[in-house]
PDB file of C-alpha atoms in Angstrom:
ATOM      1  CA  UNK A 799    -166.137 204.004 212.423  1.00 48.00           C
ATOM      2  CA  UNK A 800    -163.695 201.817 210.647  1.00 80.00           C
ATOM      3  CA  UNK A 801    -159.877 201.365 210.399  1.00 85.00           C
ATOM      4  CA  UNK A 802    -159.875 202.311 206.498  1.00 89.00           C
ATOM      5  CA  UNK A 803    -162.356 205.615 207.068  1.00 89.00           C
ATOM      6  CA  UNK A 804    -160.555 206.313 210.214  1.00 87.00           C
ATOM      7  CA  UNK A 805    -157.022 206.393 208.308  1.00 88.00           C
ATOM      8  CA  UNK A 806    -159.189 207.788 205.073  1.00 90.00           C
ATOM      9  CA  UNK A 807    -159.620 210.743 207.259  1.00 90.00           C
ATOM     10  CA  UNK A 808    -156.309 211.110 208.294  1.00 87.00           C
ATOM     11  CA  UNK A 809    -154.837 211.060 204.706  1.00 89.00           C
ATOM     12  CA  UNK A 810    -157.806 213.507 203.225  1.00 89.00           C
ATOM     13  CA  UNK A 811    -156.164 215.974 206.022  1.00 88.00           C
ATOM     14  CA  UNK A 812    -152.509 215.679 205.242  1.00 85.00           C
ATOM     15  CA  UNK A 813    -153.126 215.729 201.087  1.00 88.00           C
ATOM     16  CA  UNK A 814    -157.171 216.486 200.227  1.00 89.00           C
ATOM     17  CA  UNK A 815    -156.289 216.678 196.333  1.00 91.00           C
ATOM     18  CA  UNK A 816    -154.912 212.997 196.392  1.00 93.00           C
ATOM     19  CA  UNK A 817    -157.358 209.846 195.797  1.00 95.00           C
ATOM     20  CA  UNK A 818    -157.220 206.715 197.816  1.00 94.00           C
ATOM     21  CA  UNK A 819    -157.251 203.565 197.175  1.00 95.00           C
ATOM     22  CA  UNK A 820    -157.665 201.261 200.060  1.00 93.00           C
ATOM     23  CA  UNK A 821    -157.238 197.275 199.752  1.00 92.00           C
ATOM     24  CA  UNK A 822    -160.302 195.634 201.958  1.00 90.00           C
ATOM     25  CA  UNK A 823    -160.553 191.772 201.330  1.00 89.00           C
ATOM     26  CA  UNK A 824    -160.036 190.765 197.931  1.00 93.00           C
ATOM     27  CA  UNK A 825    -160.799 194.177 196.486  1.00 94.00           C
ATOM     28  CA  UNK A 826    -159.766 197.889 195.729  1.00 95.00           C
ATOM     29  CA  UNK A 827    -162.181 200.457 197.246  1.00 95.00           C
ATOM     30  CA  UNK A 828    -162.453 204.075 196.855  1.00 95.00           C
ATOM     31  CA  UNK A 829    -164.459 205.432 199.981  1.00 94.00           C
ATOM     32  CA  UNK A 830    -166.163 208.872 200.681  1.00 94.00           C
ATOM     33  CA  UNK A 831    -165.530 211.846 198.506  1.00 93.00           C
ATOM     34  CA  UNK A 832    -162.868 210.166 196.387  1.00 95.00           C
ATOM     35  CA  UNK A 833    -166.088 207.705 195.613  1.00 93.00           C
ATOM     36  CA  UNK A 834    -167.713 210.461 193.621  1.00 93.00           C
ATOM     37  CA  UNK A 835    -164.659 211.970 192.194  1.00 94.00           C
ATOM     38  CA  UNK A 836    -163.263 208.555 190.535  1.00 95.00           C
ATOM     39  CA  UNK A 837    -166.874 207.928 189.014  1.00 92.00           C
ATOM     40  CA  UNK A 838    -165.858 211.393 186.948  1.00 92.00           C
ATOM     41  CA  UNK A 839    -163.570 209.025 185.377  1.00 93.00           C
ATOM     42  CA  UNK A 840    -164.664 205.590 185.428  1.00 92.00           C
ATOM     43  CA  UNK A 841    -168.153 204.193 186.587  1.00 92.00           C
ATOM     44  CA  UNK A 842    -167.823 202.202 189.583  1.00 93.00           C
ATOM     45  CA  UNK A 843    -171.236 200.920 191.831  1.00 94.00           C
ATOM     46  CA  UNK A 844    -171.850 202.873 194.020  1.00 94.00           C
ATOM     47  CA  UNK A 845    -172.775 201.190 197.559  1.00 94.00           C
ATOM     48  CA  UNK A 846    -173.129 202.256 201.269  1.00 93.00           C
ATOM     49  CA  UNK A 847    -169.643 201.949 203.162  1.00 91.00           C
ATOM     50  CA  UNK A 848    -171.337 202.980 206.636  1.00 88.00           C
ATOM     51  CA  UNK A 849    -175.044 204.340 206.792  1.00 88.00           C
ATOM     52  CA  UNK A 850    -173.265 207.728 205.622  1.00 89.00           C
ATOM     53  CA  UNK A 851    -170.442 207.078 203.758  1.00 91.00           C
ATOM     54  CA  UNK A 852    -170.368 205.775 200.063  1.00 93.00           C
ATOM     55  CA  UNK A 853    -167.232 203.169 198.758  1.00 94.00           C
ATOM     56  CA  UNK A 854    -166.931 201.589 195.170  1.00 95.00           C
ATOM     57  CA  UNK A 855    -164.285 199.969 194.092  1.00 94.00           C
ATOM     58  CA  UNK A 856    -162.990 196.751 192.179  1.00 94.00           C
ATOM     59  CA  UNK A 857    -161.401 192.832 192.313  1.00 95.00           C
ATOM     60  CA  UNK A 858    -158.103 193.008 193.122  1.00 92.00           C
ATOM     61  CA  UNK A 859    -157.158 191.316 190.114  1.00 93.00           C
ATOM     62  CA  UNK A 860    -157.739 194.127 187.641  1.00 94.00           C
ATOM     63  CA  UNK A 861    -156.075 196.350 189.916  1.00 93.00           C
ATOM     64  CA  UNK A 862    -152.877 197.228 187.300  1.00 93.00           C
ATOM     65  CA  UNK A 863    -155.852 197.730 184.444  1.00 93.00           C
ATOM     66  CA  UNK A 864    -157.379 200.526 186.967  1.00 94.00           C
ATOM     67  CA  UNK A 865    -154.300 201.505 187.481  1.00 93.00           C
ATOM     68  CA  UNK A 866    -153.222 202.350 184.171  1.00 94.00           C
ATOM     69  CA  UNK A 867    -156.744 204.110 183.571  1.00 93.00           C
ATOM     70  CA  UNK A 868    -155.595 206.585 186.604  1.00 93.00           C
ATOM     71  CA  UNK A 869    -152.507 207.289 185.151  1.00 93.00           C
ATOM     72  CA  UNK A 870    -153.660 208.340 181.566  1.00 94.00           C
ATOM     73  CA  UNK A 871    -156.190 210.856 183.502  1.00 94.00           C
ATOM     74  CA  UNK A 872    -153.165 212.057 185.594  1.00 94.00           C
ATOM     75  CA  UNK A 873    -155.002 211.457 188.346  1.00 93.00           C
ATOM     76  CA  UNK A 874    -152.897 211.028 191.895  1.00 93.00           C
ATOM     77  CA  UNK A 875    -154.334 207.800 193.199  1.00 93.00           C
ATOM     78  CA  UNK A 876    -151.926 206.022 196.126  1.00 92.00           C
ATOM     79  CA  UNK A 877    -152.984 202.598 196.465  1.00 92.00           C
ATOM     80  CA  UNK A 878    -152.997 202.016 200.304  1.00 90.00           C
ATOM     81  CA  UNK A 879    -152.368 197.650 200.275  1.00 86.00           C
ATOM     82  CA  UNK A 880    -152.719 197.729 204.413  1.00 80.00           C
ATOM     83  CA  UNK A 881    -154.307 199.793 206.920  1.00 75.00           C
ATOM     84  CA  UNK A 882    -151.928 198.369 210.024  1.00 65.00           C
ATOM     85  CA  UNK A 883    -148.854 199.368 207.973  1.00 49.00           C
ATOM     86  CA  UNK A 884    -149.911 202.921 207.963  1.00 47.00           C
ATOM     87  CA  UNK A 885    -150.858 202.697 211.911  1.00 49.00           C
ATOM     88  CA  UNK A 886    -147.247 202.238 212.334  1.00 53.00           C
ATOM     89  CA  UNK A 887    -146.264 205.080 210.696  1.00 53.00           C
ATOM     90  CA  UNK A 888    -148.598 206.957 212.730  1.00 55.00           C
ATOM     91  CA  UNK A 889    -146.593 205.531 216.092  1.00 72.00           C
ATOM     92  CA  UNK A 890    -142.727 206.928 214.764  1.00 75.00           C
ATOM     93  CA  UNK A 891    -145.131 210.063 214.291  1.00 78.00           C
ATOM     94  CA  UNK A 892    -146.270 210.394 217.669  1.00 77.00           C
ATOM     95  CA  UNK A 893    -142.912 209.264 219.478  1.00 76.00           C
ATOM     96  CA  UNK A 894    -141.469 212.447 217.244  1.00 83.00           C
ATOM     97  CA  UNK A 895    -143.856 214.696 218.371  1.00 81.00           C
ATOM     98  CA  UNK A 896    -143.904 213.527 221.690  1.00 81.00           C
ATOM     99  CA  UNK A 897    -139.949 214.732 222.243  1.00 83.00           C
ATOM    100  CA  UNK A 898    -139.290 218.107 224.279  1.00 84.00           C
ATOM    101  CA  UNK A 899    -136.530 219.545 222.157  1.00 83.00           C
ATOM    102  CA  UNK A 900    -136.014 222.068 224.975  1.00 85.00           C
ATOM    103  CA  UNK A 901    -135.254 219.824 227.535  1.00 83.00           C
ATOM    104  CA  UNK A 902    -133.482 217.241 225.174  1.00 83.00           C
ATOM    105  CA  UNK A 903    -129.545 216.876 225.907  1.00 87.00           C
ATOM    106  CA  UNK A 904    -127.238 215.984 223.195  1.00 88.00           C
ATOM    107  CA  UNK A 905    -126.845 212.908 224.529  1.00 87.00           C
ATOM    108  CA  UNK A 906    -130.484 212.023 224.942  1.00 86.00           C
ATOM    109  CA  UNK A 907    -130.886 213.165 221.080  1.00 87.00           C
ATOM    110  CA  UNK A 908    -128.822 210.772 219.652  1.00 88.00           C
ATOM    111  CA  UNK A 909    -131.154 208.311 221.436  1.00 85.00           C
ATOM    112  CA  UNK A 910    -133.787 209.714 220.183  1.00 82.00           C
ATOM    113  CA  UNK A 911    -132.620 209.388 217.100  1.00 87.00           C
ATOM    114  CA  UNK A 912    -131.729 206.093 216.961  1.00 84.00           C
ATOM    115  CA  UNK A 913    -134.846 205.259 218.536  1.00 81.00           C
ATOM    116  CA  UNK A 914    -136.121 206.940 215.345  1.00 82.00           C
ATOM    117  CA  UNK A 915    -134.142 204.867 212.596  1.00 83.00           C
ATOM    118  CA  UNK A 916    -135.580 201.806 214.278  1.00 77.00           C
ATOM    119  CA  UNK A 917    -138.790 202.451 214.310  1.00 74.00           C
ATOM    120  CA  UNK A 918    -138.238 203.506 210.372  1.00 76.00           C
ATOM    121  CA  UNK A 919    -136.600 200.320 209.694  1.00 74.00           C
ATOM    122  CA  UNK A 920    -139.872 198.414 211.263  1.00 67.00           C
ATOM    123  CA  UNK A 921    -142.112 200.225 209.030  1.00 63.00           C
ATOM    124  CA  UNK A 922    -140.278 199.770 205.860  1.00 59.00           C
TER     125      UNK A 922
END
């Protein structure tokens, strides 16, 4: 599909009671199930994202106004700015997972680990 559904779908998994808000152009979009959920709150347009998939969303220069709205219906938006930050995050990921603790020397864990803090430090 897309980058922003693909990483949508990745994010539902991790945390499904948690909305988000992706940035796409010059606007705010909420895509999927959080579409229908938000408009519980505040009506947004409803439009087609893919052929199955509905987004809605806003300008990015009301974006603290929206904000503001979420926050007095305690609702747990994350505003996600860029997709290709998050891929990055998914890369430290895999490196982690992709160490054999069993067959890791001490030696070859404090590479690891520094390997680690770097990649952190990129992402940040």
């Amino acid at each position: 599909m897309s980058k922003i559904y693909d990483r949508y779908l990745e994010l539902k998994e991790a945390n499904a009671d948690k909305m988000y808000l992706f940035r796409a152009g010059k606007f705010y979009i909420f895509i999927a199930d959080d579409c229908d959920k938000i408009n519980d709150y505040v009506v947004l347009k409803k439009v087609n994202f893919t052929n199955s998939v509905l987004k809605c969303g806003f300008p990015e220069n009301v974006l603290d106004d929206y904000l503001r709205i979420f926050k007095n219906h305690n609702l747990d938006v994350e505003v996600i700015d860029s997709v290709e930050e998050k891929n990055k995050e998914k890369t430290l990921f895999e490196y982690i997972k992709a160490i054999d603790l069993n067959a890791t020397t001490p030696l070859e864990a404090l590479k690891h680990l520094e390997k680690i803090q770097n990649l952190a430090k990129k992402n940040n």
